[in-house]
XYZ file of C-alpha atoms in Angstrom:
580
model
C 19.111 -34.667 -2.547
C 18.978 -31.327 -4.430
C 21.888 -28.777 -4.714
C 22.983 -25.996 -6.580
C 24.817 -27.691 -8.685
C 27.100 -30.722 -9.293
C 29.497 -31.794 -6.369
C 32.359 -33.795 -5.323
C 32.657 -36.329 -2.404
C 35.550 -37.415 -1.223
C 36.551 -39.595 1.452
C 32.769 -40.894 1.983
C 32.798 -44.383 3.089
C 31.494 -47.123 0.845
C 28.539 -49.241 1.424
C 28.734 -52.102 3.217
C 26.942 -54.097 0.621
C 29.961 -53.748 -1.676
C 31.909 -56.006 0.843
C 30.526 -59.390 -0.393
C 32.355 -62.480 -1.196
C 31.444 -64.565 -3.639
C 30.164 -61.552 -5.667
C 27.133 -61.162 -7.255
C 27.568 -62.856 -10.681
C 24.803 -59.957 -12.328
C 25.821 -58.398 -14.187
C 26.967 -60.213 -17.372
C 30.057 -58.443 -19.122
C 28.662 -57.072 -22.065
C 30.785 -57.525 -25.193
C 31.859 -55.038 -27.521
C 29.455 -53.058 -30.062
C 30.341 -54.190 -33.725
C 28.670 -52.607 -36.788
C 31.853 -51.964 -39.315
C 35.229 -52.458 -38.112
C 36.899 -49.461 -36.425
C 39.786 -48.532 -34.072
C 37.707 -48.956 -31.316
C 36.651 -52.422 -32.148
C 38.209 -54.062 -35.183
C 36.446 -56.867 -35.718
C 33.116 -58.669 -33.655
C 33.572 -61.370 -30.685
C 30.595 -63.442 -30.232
C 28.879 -62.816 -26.621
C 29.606 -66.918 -25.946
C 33.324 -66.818 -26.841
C 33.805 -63.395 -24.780
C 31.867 -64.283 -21.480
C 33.165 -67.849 -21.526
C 36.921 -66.747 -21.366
C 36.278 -65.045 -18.158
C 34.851 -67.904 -16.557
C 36.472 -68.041 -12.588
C 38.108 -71.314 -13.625
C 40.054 -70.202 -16.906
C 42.513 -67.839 -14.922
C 42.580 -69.672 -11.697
C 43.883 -72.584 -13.579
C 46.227 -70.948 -15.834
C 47.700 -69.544 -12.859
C 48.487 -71.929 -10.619
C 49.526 -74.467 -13.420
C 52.207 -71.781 -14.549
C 53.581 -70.777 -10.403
C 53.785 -74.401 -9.867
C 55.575 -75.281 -13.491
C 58.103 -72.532 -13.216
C 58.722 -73.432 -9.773
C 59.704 -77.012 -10.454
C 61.581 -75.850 -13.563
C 64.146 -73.298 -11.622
C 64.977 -76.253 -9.461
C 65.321 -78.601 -12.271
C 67.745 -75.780 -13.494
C 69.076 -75.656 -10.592
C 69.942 -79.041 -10.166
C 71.545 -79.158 -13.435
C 74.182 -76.150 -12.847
C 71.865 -73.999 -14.612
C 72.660 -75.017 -18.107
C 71.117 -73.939 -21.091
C 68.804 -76.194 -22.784
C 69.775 -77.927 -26.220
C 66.937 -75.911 -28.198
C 68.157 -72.310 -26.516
C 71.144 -72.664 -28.672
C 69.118 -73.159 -31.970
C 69.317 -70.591 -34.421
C 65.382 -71.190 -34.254
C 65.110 -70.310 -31.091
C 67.035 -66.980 -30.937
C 64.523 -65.943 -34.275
C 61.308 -66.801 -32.209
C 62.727 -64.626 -29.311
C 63.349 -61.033 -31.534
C 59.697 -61.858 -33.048
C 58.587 -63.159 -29.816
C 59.511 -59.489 -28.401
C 58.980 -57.296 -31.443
C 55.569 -58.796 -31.473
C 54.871 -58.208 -27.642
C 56.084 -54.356 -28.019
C 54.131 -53.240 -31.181
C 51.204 -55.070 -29.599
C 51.485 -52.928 -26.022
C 52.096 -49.998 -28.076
C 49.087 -50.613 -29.974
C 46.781 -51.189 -26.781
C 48.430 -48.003 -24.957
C 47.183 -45.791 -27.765
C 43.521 -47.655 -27.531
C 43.450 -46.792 -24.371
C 44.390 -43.128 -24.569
C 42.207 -42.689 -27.318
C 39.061 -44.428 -25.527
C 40.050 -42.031 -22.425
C 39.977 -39.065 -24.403
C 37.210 -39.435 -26.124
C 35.674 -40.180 -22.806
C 36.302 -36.664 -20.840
C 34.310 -33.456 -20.948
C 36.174 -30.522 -22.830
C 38.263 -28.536 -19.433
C 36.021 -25.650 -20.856
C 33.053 -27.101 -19.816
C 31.136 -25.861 -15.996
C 31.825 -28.821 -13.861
C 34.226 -30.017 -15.791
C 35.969 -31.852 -12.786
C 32.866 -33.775 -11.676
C 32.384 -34.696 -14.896
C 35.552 -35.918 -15.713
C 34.806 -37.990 -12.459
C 31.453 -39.076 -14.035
C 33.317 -40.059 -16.524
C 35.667 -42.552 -15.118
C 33.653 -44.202 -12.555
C 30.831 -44.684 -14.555
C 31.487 -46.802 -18.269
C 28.241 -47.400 -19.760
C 25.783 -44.982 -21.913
C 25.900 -42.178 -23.369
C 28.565 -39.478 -22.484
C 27.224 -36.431 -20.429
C 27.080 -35.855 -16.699
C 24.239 -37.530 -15.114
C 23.351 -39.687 -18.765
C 25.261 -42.687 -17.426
C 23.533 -46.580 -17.398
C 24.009 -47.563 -14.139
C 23.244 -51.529 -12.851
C 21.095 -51.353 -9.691
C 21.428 -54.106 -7.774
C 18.723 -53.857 -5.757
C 16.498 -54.202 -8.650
C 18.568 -56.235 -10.629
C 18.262 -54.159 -13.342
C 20.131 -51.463 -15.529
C 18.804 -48.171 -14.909
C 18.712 -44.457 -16.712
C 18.724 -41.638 -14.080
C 18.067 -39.009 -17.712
C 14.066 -39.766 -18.747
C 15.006 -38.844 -22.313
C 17.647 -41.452 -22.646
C 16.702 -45.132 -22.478
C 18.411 -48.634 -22.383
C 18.266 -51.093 -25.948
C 15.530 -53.226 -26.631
C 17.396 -56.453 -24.294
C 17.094 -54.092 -20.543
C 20.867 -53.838 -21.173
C 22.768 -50.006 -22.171
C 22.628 -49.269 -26.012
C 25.444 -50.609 -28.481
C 24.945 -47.768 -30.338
C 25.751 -45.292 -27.613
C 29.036 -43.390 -27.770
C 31.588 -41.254 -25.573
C 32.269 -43.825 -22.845
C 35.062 -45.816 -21.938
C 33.638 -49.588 -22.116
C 32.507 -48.773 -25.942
C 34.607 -46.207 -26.682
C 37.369 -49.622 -26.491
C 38.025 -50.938 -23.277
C 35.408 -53.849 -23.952
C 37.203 -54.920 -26.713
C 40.798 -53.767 -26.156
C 41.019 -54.560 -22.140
C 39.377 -58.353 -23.234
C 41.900 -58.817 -25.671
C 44.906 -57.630 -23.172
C 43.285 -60.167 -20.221
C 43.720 -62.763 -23.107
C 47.533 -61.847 -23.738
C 48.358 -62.532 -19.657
C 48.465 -65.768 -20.624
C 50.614 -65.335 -23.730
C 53.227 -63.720 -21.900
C 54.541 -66.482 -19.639
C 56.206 -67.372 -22.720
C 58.773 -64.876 -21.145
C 59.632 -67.214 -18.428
C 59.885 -70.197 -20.784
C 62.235 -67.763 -22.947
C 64.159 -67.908 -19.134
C 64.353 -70.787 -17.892
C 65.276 -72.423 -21.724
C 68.638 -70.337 -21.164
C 69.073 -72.427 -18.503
C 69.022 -68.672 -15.836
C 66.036 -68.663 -12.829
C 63.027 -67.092 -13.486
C 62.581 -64.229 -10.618
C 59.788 -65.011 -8.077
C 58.724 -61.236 -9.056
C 58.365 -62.334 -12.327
C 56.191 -64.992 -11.376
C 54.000 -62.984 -9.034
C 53.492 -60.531 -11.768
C 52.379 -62.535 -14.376
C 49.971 -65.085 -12.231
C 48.910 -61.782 -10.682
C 47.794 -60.060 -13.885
C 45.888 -62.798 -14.774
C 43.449 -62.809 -11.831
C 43.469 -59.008 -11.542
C 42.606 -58.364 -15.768
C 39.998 -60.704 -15.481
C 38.315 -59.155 -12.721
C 38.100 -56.326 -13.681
C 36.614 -57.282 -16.991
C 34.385 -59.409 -15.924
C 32.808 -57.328 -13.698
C 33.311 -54.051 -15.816
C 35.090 -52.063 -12.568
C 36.221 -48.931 -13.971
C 39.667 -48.898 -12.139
C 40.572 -51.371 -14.811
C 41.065 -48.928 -17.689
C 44.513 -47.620 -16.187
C 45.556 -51.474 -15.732
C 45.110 -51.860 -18.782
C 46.781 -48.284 -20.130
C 49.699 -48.068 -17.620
C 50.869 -51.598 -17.905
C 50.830 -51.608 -21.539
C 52.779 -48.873 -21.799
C 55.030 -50.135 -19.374
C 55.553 -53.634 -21.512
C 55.811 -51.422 -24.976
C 58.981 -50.007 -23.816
C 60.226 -52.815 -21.967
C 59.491 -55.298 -24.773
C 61.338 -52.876 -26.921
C 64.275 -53.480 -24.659
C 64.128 -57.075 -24.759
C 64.358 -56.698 -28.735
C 67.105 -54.700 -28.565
C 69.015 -56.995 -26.404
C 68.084 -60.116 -28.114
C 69.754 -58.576 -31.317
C 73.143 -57.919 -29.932
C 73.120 -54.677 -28.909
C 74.024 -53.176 -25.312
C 71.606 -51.555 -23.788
C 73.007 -48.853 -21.178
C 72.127 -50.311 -17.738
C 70.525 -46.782 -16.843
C 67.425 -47.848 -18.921
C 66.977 -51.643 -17.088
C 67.239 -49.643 -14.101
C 64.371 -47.497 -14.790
C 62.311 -49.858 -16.050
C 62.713 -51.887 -13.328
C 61.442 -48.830 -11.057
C 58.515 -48.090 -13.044
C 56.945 -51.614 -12.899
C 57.800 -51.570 -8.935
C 56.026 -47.596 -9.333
C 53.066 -48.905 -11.049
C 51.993 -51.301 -8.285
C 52.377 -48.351 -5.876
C 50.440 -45.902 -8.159
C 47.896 -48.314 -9.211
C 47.042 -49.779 -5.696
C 46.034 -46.355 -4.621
C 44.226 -45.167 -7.495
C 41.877 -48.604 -7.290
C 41.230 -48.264 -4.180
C 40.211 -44.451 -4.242
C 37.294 -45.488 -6.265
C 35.618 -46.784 -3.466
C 35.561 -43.542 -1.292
C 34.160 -41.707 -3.739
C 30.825 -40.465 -4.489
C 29.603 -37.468 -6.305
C 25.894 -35.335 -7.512
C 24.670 -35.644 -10.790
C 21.415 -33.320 -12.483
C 18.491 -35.693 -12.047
C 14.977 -35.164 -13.602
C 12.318 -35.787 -10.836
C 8.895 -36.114 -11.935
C 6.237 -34.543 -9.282
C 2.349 -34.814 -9.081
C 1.226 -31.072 -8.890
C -2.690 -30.673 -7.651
C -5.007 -27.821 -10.005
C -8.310 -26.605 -8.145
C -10.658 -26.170 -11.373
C -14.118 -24.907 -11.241
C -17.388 -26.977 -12.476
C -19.797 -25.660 -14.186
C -23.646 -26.640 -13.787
C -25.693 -27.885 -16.899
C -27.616 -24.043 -17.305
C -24.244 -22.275 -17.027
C -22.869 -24.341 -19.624
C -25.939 -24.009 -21.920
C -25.876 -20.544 -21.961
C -22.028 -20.840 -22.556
C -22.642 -23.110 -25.411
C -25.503 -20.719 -26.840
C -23.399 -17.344 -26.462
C -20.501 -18.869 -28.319
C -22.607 -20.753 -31.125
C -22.590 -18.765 -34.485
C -25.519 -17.055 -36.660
C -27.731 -19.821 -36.375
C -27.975 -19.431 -32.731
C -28.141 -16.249 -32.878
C -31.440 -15.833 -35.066
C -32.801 -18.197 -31.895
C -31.825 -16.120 -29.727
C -33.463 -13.130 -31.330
C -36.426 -14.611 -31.628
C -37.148 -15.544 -28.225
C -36.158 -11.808 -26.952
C -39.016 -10.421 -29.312
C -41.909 -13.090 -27.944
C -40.538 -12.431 -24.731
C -41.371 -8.290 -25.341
C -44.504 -8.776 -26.691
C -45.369 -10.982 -23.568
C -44.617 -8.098 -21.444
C -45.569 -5.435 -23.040
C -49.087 -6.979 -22.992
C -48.875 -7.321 -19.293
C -48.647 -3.738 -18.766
C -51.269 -2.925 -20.847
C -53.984 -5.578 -18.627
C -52.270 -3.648 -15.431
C -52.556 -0.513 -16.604
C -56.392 -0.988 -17.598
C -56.579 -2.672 -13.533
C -57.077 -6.253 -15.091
C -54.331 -7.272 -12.603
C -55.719 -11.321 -13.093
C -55.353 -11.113 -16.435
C -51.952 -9.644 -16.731
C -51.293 -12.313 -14.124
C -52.186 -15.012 -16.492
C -49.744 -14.091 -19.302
C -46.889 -16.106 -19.438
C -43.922 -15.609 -22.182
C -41.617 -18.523 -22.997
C -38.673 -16.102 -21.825
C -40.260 -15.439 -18.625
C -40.946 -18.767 -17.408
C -36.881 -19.274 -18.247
C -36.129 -16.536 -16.629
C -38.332 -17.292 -13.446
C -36.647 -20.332 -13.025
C -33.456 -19.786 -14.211
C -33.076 -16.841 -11.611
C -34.091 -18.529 -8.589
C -31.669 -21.391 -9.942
C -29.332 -18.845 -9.953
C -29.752 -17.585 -6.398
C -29.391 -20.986 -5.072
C -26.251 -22.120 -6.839
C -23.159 -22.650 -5.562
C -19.879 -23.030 -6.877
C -18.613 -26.692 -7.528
C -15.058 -27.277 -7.724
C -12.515 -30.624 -8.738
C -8.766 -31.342 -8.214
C -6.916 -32.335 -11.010
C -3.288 -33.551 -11.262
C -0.534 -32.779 -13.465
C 2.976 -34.517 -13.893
C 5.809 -31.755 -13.845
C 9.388 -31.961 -14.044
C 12.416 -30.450 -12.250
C 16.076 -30.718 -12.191
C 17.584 -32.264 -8.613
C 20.865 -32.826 -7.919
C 21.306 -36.440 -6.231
C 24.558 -38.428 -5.195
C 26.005 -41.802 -6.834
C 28.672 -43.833 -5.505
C 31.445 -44.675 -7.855
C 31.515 -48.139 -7.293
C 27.500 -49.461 -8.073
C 28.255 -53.524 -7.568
C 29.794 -55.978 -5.137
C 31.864 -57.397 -8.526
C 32.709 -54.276 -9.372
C 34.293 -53.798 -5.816
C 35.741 -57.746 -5.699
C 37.865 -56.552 -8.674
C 39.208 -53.230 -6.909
C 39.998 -55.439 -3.615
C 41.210 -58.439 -5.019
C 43.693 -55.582 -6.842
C 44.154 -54.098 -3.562
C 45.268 -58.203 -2.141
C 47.599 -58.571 -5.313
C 49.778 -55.034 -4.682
C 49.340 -54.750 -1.384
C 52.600 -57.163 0.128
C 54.991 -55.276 -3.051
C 53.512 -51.708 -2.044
C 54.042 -52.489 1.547
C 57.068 -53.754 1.425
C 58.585 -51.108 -1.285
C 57.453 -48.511 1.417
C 59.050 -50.285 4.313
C 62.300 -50.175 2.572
C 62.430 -47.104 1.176
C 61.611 -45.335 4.722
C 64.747 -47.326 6.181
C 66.712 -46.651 3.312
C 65.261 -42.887 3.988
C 66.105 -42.455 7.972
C 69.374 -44.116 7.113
C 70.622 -41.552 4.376
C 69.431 -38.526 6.166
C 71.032 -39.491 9.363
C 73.969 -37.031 11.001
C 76.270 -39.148 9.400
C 75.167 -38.138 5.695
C 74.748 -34.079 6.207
C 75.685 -33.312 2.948
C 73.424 -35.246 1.096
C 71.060 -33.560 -1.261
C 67.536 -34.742 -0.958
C 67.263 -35.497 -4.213
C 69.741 -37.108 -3.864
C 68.618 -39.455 -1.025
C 65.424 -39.962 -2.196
C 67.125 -41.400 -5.729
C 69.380 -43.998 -3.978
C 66.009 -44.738 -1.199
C 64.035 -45.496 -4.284
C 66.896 -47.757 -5.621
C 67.400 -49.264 -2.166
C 63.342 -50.194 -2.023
C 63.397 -51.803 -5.283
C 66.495 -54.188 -4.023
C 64.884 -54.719 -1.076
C 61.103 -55.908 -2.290
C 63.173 -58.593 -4.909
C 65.639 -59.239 -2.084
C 62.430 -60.836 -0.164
C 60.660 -61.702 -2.857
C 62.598 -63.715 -3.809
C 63.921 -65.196 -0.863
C 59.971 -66.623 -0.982
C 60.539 -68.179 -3.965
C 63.906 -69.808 -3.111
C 61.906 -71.113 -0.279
C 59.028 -72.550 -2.534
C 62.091 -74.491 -4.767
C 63.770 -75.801 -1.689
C 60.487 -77.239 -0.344
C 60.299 -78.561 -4.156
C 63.842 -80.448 -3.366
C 62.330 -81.901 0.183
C 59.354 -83.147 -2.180
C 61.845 -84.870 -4.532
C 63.942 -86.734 -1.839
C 61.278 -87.448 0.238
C 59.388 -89.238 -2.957
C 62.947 -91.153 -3.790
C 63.207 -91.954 -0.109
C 59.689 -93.821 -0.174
C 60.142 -95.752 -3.464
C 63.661 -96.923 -1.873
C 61.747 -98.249 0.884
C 59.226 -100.505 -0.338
C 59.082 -103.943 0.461
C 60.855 -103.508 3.518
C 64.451 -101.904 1.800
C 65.731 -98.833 3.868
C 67.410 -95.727 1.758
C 69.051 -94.521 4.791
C 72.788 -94.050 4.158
C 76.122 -94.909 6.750
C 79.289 -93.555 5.907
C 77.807 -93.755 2.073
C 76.780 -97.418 2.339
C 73.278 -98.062 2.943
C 72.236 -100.716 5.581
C 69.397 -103.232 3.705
C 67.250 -105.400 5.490
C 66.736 -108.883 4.001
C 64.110 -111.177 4.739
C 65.789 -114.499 6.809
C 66.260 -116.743 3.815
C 67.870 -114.269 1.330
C 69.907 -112.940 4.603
C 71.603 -116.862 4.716
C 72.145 -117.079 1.242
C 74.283 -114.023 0.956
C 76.220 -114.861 3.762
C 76.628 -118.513 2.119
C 77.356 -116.787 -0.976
C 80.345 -114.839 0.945
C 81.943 -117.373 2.545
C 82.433 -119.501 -0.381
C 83.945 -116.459 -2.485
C 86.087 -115.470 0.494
C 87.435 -119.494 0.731
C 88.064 -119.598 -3.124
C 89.745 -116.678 -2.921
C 92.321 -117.965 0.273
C 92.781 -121.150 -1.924
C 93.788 -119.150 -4.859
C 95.912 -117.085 -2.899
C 93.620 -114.014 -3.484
C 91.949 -114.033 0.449
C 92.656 -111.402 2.069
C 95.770 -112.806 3.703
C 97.614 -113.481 0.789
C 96.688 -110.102 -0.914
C 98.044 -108.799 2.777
C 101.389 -110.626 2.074
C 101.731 -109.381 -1.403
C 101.351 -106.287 -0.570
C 104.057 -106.665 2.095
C 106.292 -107.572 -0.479
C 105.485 -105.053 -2.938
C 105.910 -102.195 -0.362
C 109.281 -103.916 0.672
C 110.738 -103.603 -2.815
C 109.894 -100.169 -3.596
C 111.792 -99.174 -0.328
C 114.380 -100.616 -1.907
C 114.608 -98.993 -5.087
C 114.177 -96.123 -3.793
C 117.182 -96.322 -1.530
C 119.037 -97.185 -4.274
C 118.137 -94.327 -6.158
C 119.238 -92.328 -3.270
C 122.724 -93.586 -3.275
C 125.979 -92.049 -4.730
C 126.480 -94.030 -7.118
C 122.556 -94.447 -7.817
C 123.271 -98.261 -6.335
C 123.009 -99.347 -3.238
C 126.093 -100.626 -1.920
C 125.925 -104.458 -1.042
C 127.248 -106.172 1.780
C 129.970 -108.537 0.895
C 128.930 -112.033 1.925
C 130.515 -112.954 5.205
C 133.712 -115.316 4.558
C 133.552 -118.839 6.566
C 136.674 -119.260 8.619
C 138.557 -121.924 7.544
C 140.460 -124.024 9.791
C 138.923 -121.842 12.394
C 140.479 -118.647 11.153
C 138.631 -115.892 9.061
């Protein structure tokens, strides 16, 4: 497609060859140039060592071996009244945390200004025409050299990496040149955006920081940091340029949060202003960065191609007298001195002709012949008769054309924007959900004098509450169905070899086998008769206790008296001789 110059698509639909699951494994990520360490890569990481940490199964395992752990461990907390561990109260502990943190933060910090370095060094000067397309050529397309329409580009339907510039050309392997500069893969997000995938799976050391205090690790929390695994490796493996602002956003994010974190762990109070807002900017990001990702695939763009044409010349071709004479004409003194010769032969030929003519010897003048004649006979009824003789040749010509890219060139590059997409999609939805019902609430007739910035400050507060409200009503779920696992395991092992774990008023009901039924019933009525003899059955304990009861009535009537006595009956005199 030619054009007058560079333009922008938006909104074009993508192909529907992107849409493939599994993705195409081609191709390889390619690791990061090395020839002297620099800021953009500090030191080399062997091709083996880089492509075999982003293997499918190293982040798939990772990840569901950490959901699953820290889901078991909040209900083992749980169960024990969340308590804090012994080791959390170590003085050991609390010194791992601050360096744990500081550690984390100067890291992030470090990666953010990769990143914004790499990105800068990446886009055209705003000075320059087209700067806006090529600041689009910029960030959909990672590999080569930088300059609007010099991109490497991998063509799957050739499986191959391609140049659209002629003057530029891939390294000796088919792959883009290490030694080519002003892109974003070598310009450090191979080695810096590697490196960050790697520290995904450092950072769950957060939740064990968590649940070793003995407090529940959020199910946000969780999400996040399986989440990021998956999501960084995609998008590394598969070189998707979306994955640049991953990998600059969240860092940022995590310098200043882990900054916090240090802070905190060192005894001071943090205002609750800043939690606040860093909460909201992690909820922002997945908002923000959802969108962005998924942009890439709608747009496509022209770049300056050089076409090479085959351009038809009509040339004349000469005959083997024409070019003789050419050749003759053109030849220097020695030829010339031939040439003079023959014209004087040739007028001494003629001149004798006249003379036979003149004297009426027309046979004899007829029978002269000069060397130049004879030539010349010939050579001008040759001359008469020719024709011109003409032959095509072809030329190879160049010209400038202006033909559209996609952003997105691979189905992996795509998988990583999606499986992004999958990841923020149920936080952006529901942050969205929430914050339009928080919305329509707070500018209802019964709040006229709100201010709107003013309601859309407390509907942004009142989304975030909302998305960890269900979140994490999931994840209470999860650590309940946890607790059915664990009594339902306890109930089988009570159960085997025919004993039943079901409880009656707090007693549970065995079944015995015949014999061992007998002999406990045996067993009981011999204890029970002992007992009787011995006065200890359970009449005579009945009596006792009779008895017992009895005489603390009585004390404590006499307690209750006057006198603190009870008074006693005098004993009833026996009439004597009939009389009292």
């Amino acid at each position: 497609m030619s054009g007058a110059g560079p333009t922008l698509f938006p909104g074009r639909l993508p192909s529907w060859s992107l849409f493939k699951f599994p993705p195409d494994n081609a191709p390889q990520a390619i690791p990061p140039p090395f020839e002297e360490p620099s800021f953009r890569t500090p030191f080399p990481i062997p091709e083996h060592i880089y492509n075999g940490a982003l293997q499918f199964k190293v982040p798939v395992t990772i990840a569901s071996v950490y959901a699953t752990t820290v889901c078991f461990l909040n209900w083992y907390n749980r169960q024990h009244g969340n308590k804090p561990w012994a080791i959390s109260k170590t003085s050991t502990f609390q010194a791992f945390v601050i360096l744990h943190n500081v550690f984390l933060a100067v890291y992030s910090a470090v990666t953010c200004a990769a990143m914004v370095r790499a990105l800068k060094t990446s886009f055209p000067p705003y000075t320059e025409p087209n700067a806006l397309v090529g600041a689009i050529d910029a960030l959909c397309k990672m590999h080569g050299p930088r300059g609007l329409g010099d991109h490497a580009a991998y063509n799957p339907r050739t499986s191959a990496w391609e140049m659209r510039n002629p003057l530029i050309h891939l390294g000796a392997n088919g792959l883009p040149d290490s030694t080519d500069v002003g892109r974003i893969w070598n310009e450090g997000l191979a080695f810096w955006g590697w490196i960050f995938y790697l520290s995904k799976f450092y950072e769950v050391l957060d939740t064990a920081i968590i649940i070793a205090k003995g407090k529940r690790s959020t199910t946000l929390q969780t999400y996040h940091h399986a989440g990021a695994m998956l999501c960084m490796w995609a998008g590394i493996r598969y070189m998707s340029p979306p994955i640049w602002m991953f990998a600059l956003v969240n860092s940022g994010i995590h310098a200043m949060m882990y900054t916090y974190y240090t802070i905190s762990a060192l005894g001071f109070r943090v205002p609750q202003a800043i939690k606040r807002t860093l909460t909201s900017l992690q909820i922002l990001q997945f908002v923000v960065g959802a969108t962005f990702a998924g942009i890439h695939l709608f747009v496509s763009y022209t770049i300056p191609v050089s076409v090479a044409y085959k351009v038809a010349d009509v040339v004349s071709k000469l005959n083997a007298a024409s070019v003789s004479s050419a050749v003759s004409s053109a030849v220097s003194s020695v030829t010339d001195s031939a040439s003079a010769a023959s014209a004087t032969a040739a007028g001494v030929a003629l001149l004798k002709k006249l003379v036979y003519r003149a004297a009426g010897e027309e046979g004899l003048a007829e029978n002269i012949h000069a060397l130049g004649d004879v030539g010349y006979a010939h050579g001008g009824s040759h001359y008469a008769a020719q024709h011109p003789i003409t032959d095509t040749i072809e030329k190879t010509v160049y010209r400038a054309e202006y033909q559209t890219v996609p952003c997105i060139d691979t189905s992996g590059q795509a998988f990583a924007i999606y499986l992004n997409l999958i990841y923020l999609f149920p936080l952006t939805g529901l942050f969205v959900r929430f914050f339009v019902k928080s919305y329509i609430r707070r500018t209802s007739s019964s709040n006229k004098h709100a201010t709107k910035q003013h309601v859309l400050s407390k509907s942004t507060k009142d989304a975030i509450h909302g998305v960890d409200r269900e979140i994490e009503s999931l994840g209470l779920a999860a650590e309940n169905g946890v607790d059915n696992i664990v009594k339902s395991a306890k109930s089988t092992k009570n159960s085997v070899r025919g004993r039943s774990s079901k409880l009656s008023n707090g007693i549970r009901n065995g079944s015995l086998s015949p014999e061992n039924q007998r002999f406990i019933d045996s067993f009981k009525e011999r204890v029970t008769k002992e007992l009787e003899e011995i006065g200890e059955g359970a009449e005579g304990v009945e009596r006792r206790a009779r008895v017992a009861a009895k005489e603390v009535m009585e004390n404590a009537e006499r307690k209750a008296s006057p006198n603190g006595l009870k008074e006693e009956k005098e004993p009833e005199k026996k009439p004597v001789n009939g009389k009292a």
